[in-house]
């Protein structure tokens, strides 16, 4: 039997990629937006490529806000941008 590779869609470039190639952006139950580096934290998540360009796109096209069902303030996107690069 073939092992199924978990695929997720990047909300920046909208490409399907292997889950392990993507970074999870997470809204915690405390309404904090963080990069989930463990992949295990609880909350609503969205996936982006390990690429600041995709984060930029995901913010610009509002894909990230839609996925997280949350407004993302500029200071949060700045922080994510820094963490990613
Ligand atoms: Zn991407």
mmCIF file of N, CA and C and ligand atoms in Angstrom:
data_model
loop_
_atom_site.group_PDB
_atom_site.id
_atom_site.type_symbol
_atom_site.label_atom_id
_atom_site.label_comp_id
_atom_site.label_asym_id
_atom_site.label_seq_id
_atom_site.Cartn_x
_atom_site.Cartn_y
_atom_site.Cartn_z
ATOM 1 N N UNK A 1 0.840 -1.195 0.000
ATOM 2 C CA UNK A 1 0.000 0.000 0.000
ATOM 3 C C UNK A 1 0.876 1.247 0.000
ATOM 4 N N UNK A 2 0.479 2.204 -0.803
ATOM 5 C CA UNK A 2 1.245 3.443 -0.870
ATOM 6 C C UNK A 2 0.907 4.339 0.313
ATOM 7 N N UNK A 3 1.956 4.944 0.808
ATOM 8 C CA UNK A 3 1.717 5.863 1.918
ATOM 9 C C UNK A 3 1.235 7.189 1.359
ATOM 10 N N UNK A 4 0.188 7.674 1.938
ATOM 11 C CA UNK A 4 -0.346 8.934 1.442
ATOM 12 C C UNK A 4 0.390 10.100 2.088
ATOM 13 N N UNK A 5 0.859 11.003 1.237
ATOM 14 C CA UNK A 5 1.565 12.174 1.762
ATOM 15 C C UNK A 5 0.546 13.262 2.045
ATOM 16 N N UNK A 6 0.545 13.773 3.266
ATOM 17 C CA UNK A 6 -0.422 14.832 3.555
ATOM 18 C C UNK A 6 -0.090 16.107 2.795
ATOM 19 N N UNK A 7 -1.049 16.602 2.038
ATOM 20 C CA UNK A 7 -0.854 17.822 1.265
ATOM 21 C C UNK A 7 -1.718 18.941 1.829
ATOM 22 N N UNK A 8 -1.163 20.142 1.767
ATOM 23 C CA UNK A 8 -1.915 21.310 2.220
ATOM 24 C C UNK A 8 -1.729 22.419 1.200
ATOM 25 N N UNK A 9 -2.656 23.342 1.196
ATOM 26 C CA UNK A 9 -2.570 24.439 0.253
ATOM 27 C C UNK A 9 -2.001 25.682 0.920
ATOM 28 N N UNK A 10 -1.023 26.270 0.246
ATOM 29 C CA UNK A 10 -0.455 27.528 0.722
ATOM 30 C C UNK A 10 -1.464 28.643 0.449
ATOM 31 N N UNK A 11 -1.771 29.449 1.454
ATOM 32 C CA UNK A 11 -2.753 30.521 1.245
ATOM 33 C C UNK A 11 -2.124 31.715 0.527
ATOM 34 N N UNK A 12 -0.809 31.659 0.298
ATOM 35 C CA UNK A 12 -0.148 32.719 -0.450
ATOM 36 C C UNK A 12 -0.191 32.462 -1.942
ATOM 37 N N UNK A 13 0.434 31.365 -2.384
ATOM 38 C CA UNK A 13 0.505 31.073 -3.819
ATOM 39 C C UNK A 13 -0.571 30.093 -4.259
ATOM 40 N N UNK A 14 -1.348 29.572 -3.302
ATOM 41 C CA UNK A 14 -2.445 28.636 -3.613
ATOM 42 C C UNK A 14 -1.983 27.336 -4.252
ATOM 43 N N UNK A 15 -0.740 26.957 -4.002
ATOM 44 C CA UNK A 15 -0.255 25.679 -4.514
ATOM 45 C C UNK A 15 -0.356 24.619 -3.436
ATOM 46 N N UNK A 16 -0.652 23.399 -3.887
ATOM 47 C CA UNK A 16 -0.655 22.281 -2.948
ATOM 48 C C UNK A 16 0.783 21.815 -2.744
ATOM 49 N N UNK A 17 1.146 21.658 -1.492
ATOM 50 C CA UNK A 17 2.499 21.201 -1.187
ATOM 51 C C UNK A 17 2.431 20.172 -0.078
ATOM 52 N N UNK A 18 3.549 19.466 0.075
ATOM 53 C CA UNK A 18 3.624 18.552 1.204
ATOM 54 C C UNK A 18 3.594 19.350 2.492
ATOM 55 N N UNK A 19 2.858 18.797 3.437
ATOM 56 C CA UNK A 19 2.664 19.481 4.709
ATOM 57 C C UNK A 19 3.993 19.870 5.353
ATOM 58 N N UNK A 20 4.991 18.990 5.228
ATOM 59 C CA UNK A 20 6.260 19.272 5.901
ATOM 60 C C UNK A 20 7.034 20.419 5.247
ATOM 61 N N UNK A 21 6.658 20.794 4.036
ATOM 62 C CA UNK A 21 7.320 21.924 3.386
ATOM 63 C C UNK A 21 6.681 23.247 3.756
ATOM 64 N N UNK A 22 5.581 23.174 4.459
ATOM 65 C CA UNK A 22 4.834 24.389 4.754
ATOM 66 C C UNK A 22 4.984 24.779 6.219
ATOM 67 N N UNK A 23 4.681 26.025 6.476
ATOM 68 C CA UNK A 23 4.676 26.516 7.853
ATOM 69 C C UNK A 23 3.242 26.801 8.246
ATOM 70 N N UNK A 24 2.880 26.408 9.418
ATOM 71 C CA UNK A 24 1.522 26.620 9.892
ATOM 72 C C UNK A 24 1.455 27.958 10.626
ATOM 73 N N UNK A 25 0.500 28.753 10.215
ATOM 74 C CA UNK A 25 0.215 29.992 10.940
ATOM 75 C C UNK A 25 -1.025 29.708 11.755
ATOM 76 N N UNK A 26 -0.968 30.068 13.008
ATOM 77 C CA UNK A 26 -1.974 29.597 13.927
ATOM 78 C C UNK A 26 -2.611 30.737 14.702
ATOM 79 N N UNK A 27 -3.912 30.607 14.866
ATOM 80 C CA UNK A 27 -4.591 31.512 15.798
ATOM 81 C C UNK A 27 -4.872 30.715 17.062
ATOM 82 N N UNK A 28 -4.278 31.139 18.141
ATOM 83 C CA UNK A 28 -4.422 30.405 19.393
ATOM 84 C C UNK A 28 -5.781 30.717 20.012
ATOM 85 N N UNK A 29 -6.199 29.891 20.973
ATOM 86 C CA UNK A 29 -7.458 30.188 21.666
ATOM 87 C C UNK A 29 -7.431 31.553 22.366
ATOM 88 N N UNK A 30 -6.242 32.102 22.564
ATOM 89 C CA UNK A 30 -6.118 33.446 23.148
ATOM 90 C C UNK A 30 -6.133 34.534 22.077
ATOM 91 N N UNK A 31 -6.444 34.144 20.826
ATOM 92 C CA UNK A 31 -6.512 35.090 19.705
ATOM 93 C C UNK A 31 -5.162 35.671 19.324
ATOM 94 N N UNK A 32 -4.117 34.946 19.631
ATOM 95 C CA UNK A 32 -2.796 35.373 19.189
ATOM 96 C C UNK A 32 -2.490 34.715 17.859
ATOM 97 N N UNK A 33 -1.842 35.454 16.971
ATOM 98 C CA UNK A 33 -1.446 34.868 15.687
ATOM 99 C C UNK A 33 0.045 34.558 15.759
ATOM 100 N N UNK A 34 0.376 33.306 15.599
ATOM 101 C CA UNK A 34 1.775 32.889 15.747
ATOM 102 C C UNK A 34 2.161 31.940 14.611
ATOM 103 N N UNK A 35 3.476 31.782 14.426
ATOM 104 C CA UNK A 35 3.964 30.722 13.553
ATOM 105 C C UNK A 35 4.100 29.470 14.407
ATOM 106 N N UNK A 36 3.417 28.436 14.002
ATOM 107 C CA UNK A 36 3.446 27.199 14.770
ATOM 108 C C UNK A 36 4.584 26.332 14.268
ATOM 109 N N UNK A 37 5.712 26.398 14.948
ATOM 110 C CA UNK A 37 6.886 25.664 14.479
ATOM 111 C C UNK A 37 6.821 24.190 14.869
ATOM 112 N N UNK A 38 6.018 23.844 15.851
ATOM 113 C CA UNK A 38 5.921 22.442 16.255
ATOM 114 C C UNK A 38 4.889 21.695 15.421
ATOM 115 N N UNK A 39 3.926 22.415 14.833
ATOM 116 C CA UNK A 39 2.854 21.781 14.087
ATOM 117 C C UNK A 39 1.844 21.103 14.973
ATOM 118 N N UNK A 40 1.932 21.337 16.232
ATOM 119 C CA UNK A 40 1.082 20.601 17.163
ATOM 120 C C UNK A 40 0.202 21.470 18.043
ATOM 121 N N UNK A 41 0.435 22.773 17.982
ATOM 122 C CA UNK A 41 -0.322 23.648 18.867
ATOM 123 C C UNK A 41 -1.800 23.656 18.475
ATOM 124 N N UNK A 42 -2.624 23.925 19.431
ATOM 125 C CA UNK A 42 -4.066 23.963 19.214
ATOM 126 C C UNK A 42 -4.514 25.266 18.608
ATOM 127 N N UNK A 43 -5.541 25.196 17.825
ATOM 128 C CA UNK A 43 -6.116 26.413 17.299
ATOM 129 C C UNK A 43 -6.409 26.291 15.825
ATOM 130 N N UNK A 44 -6.864 27.377 15.235
ATOM 131 C CA UNK A 44 -7.185 27.385 13.813
ATOM 132 C C UNK A 44 -5.925 27.709 13.033
ATOM 133 N N UNK A 45 -5.631 26.899 12.044
ATOM 134 C CA UNK A 45 -4.376 27.085 11.330
ATOM 135 C C UNK A 45 -4.539 27.326 9.842
ATOM 136 N N UNK A 46 -3.542 27.961 9.275
ATOM 137 C CA UNK A 46 -3.447 28.114 7.827
ATOM 138 C C UNK A 46 -2.016 27.763 7.461
ATOM 139 N N UNK A 47 -1.809 27.393 6.210
ATOM 140 C CA UNK A 47 -0.463 26.985 5.810
ATOM 141 C C UNK A 47 0.108 27.936 4.779
ATOM 142 N N UNK A 48 1.393 28.216 4.925
ATOM 143 C CA UNK A 48 2.101 28.978 3.895
ATOM 144 C C UNK A 48 3.442 28.302 3.631
ATOM 145 N N UNK A 49 4.000 28.558 2.430
ATOM 146 C CA UNK A 49 5.339 28.063 2.124
ATOM 147 C C UNK A 49 6.346 28.734 3.055
ATOM 148 N N UNK A 50 7.480 28.097 3.189
ATOM 149 C CA UNK A 50 8.560 28.650 3.996
ATOM 150 C C UNK A 50 9.238 29.759 3.200
ATOM 151 N N UNK A 51 8.495 30.819 2.957
ATOM 152 C CA UNK A 51 8.925 31.835 2.014
ATOM 153 C C UNK A 51 8.221 33.152 2.349
ATOM 154 N N UNK A 52 8.995 34.176 2.681
ATOM 155 C CA UNK A 52 8.377 35.454 3.056
ATOM 156 C C UNK A 52 7.479 36.018 1.953
ATOM 157 N N UNK A 53 7.778 35.671 0.693
ATOM 158 C CA UNK A 53 6.941 36.149 -0.415
ATOM 159 C C UNK A 53 5.522 35.601 -0.306
ATOM 160 N N UNK A 54 5.423 34.346 0.089
ATOM 161 C CA UNK A 54 4.100 33.741 0.224
ATOM 162 C C UNK A 54 3.340 34.339 1.398
ATOM 163 N N UNK A 55 4.056 34.655 2.455
ATOM 164 C CA UNK A 55 3.407 35.311 3.588
ATOM 165 C C UNK A 55 2.866 36.668 3.152
ATOM 166 N N UNK A 56 3.682 37.391 2.404
ATOM 167 C CA UNK A 56 3.262 38.696 1.902
ATOM 168 C C UNK A 56 1.993 38.563 1.061
ATOM 169 N N UNK A 57 2.020 37.588 0.148
ATOM 170 C CA UNK A 57 0.855 37.366 -0.715
ATOM 171 C C UNK A 57 -0.363 36.977 0.111
ATOM 172 N N UNK A 58 -0.141 36.092 1.080
ATOM 173 C CA UNK A 58 -1.260 35.598 1.884
ATOM 174 C C UNK A 58 -1.928 36.735 2.654
ATOM 175 N N UNK A 59 -1.131 37.731 3.026
ATOM 176 C CA UNK A 59 -1.688 38.875 3.740
ATOM 177 C C UNK A 59 -2.378 39.804 2.748
ATOM 178 N N UNK A 60 -1.722 40.027 1.618
ATOM 179 C CA UNK A 60 -2.261 40.936 0.612
ATOM 180 C C UNK A 60 -3.571 40.433 0.006
ATOM 181 N N UNK A 61 -3.622 39.146 -0.316
ATOM 182 C CA UNK A 61 -4.864 38.629 -0.920
ATOM 183 C C UNK A 61 -5.898 38.217 0.136
ATOM 184 N N UNK A 62 -5.587 38.484 1.385
ATOM 185 C CA UNK A 62 -6.462 38.212 2.530
ATOM 186 C C UNK A 62 -6.743 36.723 2.729
ATOM 187 N N UNK A 63 -5.966 35.888 2.078
ATOM 188 C CA UNK A 63 -6.140 34.451 2.263
ATOM 189 C C UNK A 63 -5.893 34.031 3.697
ATOM 190 N N UNK A 64 -4.922 34.672 4.312
ATOM 191 C CA UNK A 64 -4.592 34.336 5.697
ATOM 192 C C UNK A 64 -5.724 34.766 6.636
ATOM 193 N N UNK A 65 -6.227 35.961 6.429
ATOM 194 C CA UNK A 65 -7.336 36.435 7.271
ATOM 195 C C UNK A 65 -8.562 35.541 7.113
ATOM 196 N N UNK A 66 -8.826 35.137 5.859
ATOM 197 C CA UNK A 66 -9.976 34.268 5.622
ATOM 198 C C UNK A 66 -9.799 32.934 6.318
ATOM 199 N N UNK A 67 -8.603 32.360 6.193
ATOM 200 C CA UNK A 67 -8.380 31.042 6.784
ATOM 201 C C UNK A 67 -8.437 31.082 8.299
ATOM 202 N N UNK A 68 -7.932 32.156 8.861
ATOM 203 C CA UNK A 68 -7.904 32.244 10.320
ATOM 204 C C UNK A 68 -9.169 32.901 10.861
ATOM 205 N N UNK A 69 -10.011 33.375 9.977
ATOM 206 C CA UNK A 69 -11.221 34.102 10.353
ATOM 207 C C UNK A 69 -10.908 35.186 11.378
ATOM 208 N N UNK A 70 -9.893 35.951 11.050
ATOM 209 C CA UNK A 70 -9.424 36.941 12.001
ATOM 210 C C UNK A 70 -8.731 38.071 11.253
ATOM 211 N N UNK A 71 -8.911 39.282 11.745
ATOM 212 C CA UNK A 71 -8.165 40.398 11.176
ATOM 213 C C UNK A 71 -6.715 40.286 11.617
ATOM 214 N N UNK A 72 -5.801 40.558 10.695
ATOM 215 C CA UNK A 72 -4.385 40.495 11.066
ATOM 216 C C UNK A 72 -3.803 41.891 11.038
ATOM 217 N N UNK A 73 -3.521 42.447 12.215
ATOM 218 C CA UNK A 73 -2.985 43.804 12.281
ATOM 219 C C UNK A 73 -1.587 43.869 11.677
ATOM 220 N N UNK A 74 -1.217 45.063 11.229
ATOM 221 C CA UNK A 74 0.077 45.246 10.569
ATOM 222 C C UNK A 74 1.231 44.802 11.454
ATOM 223 N N UNK A 75 1.132 45.069 12.767
ATOM 224 C CA UNK A 75 2.267 44.696 13.631
ATOM 225 C C UNK A 75 2.424 43.181 13.704
ATOM 226 N N UNK A 76 1.310 42.472 13.597
ATOM 227 C CA UNK A 76 1.396 41.008 13.614
ATOM 228 C C UNK A 76 2.024 40.502 12.318
ATOM 229 N N UNK A 77 1.601 41.055 11.184
ATOM 230 C CA UNK A 77 2.197 40.586 9.929
ATOM 231 C C UNK A 77 3.672 40.950 9.862
ATOM 232 N N UNK A 78 4.037 42.106 10.418
ATOM 233 C CA UNK A 78 5.462 42.466 10.493
ATOM 234 C C UNK A 78 6.248 41.437 11.298
ATOM 235 N N UNK A 79 5.671 41.035 12.423
ATOM 236 C CA UNK A 79 6.364 40.083 13.292
ATOM 237 C C UNK A 79 6.501 38.732 12.594
ATOM 238 N N UNK A 80 5.426 38.277 11.948
ATOM 239 C CA UNK A 80 5.488 37.004 11.231
ATOM 240 C C UNK A 80 6.539 37.070 10.130
ATOM 241 N N UNK A 81 6.536 38.202 9.431
ATOM 242 C CA UNK A 81 7.501 38.417 8.349
ATOM 243 C C UNK A 81 8.929 38.259 8.883
ATOM 244 N N UNK A 82 9.187 38.861 10.035
ATOM 245 C CA UNK A 82 10.535 38.792 10.632
ATOM 246 C C UNK A 82 10.874 37.390 11.065
ATOM 247 N N UNK A 83 9.900 36.707 11.655
ATOM 248 C CA UNK A 83 10.150 35.340 12.132
ATOM 249 C C UNK A 83 10.454 34.420 10.962
ATOM 250 N N UNK A 84 9.846 34.702 9.838
ATOM 251 C CA UNK A 84 9.993 33.818 8.690
ATOM 252 C C UNK A 84 11.313 34.037 7.955
ATOM 253 N N UNK A 85 11.771 35.280 7.939
ATOM 254 C CA UNK A 85 12.964 35.549 7.121
ATOM 255 C C UNK A 85 14.255 35.347 7.909
HETATM 256 ZN ZN1 LIG B 1 3.295 29.466 -1.271
#
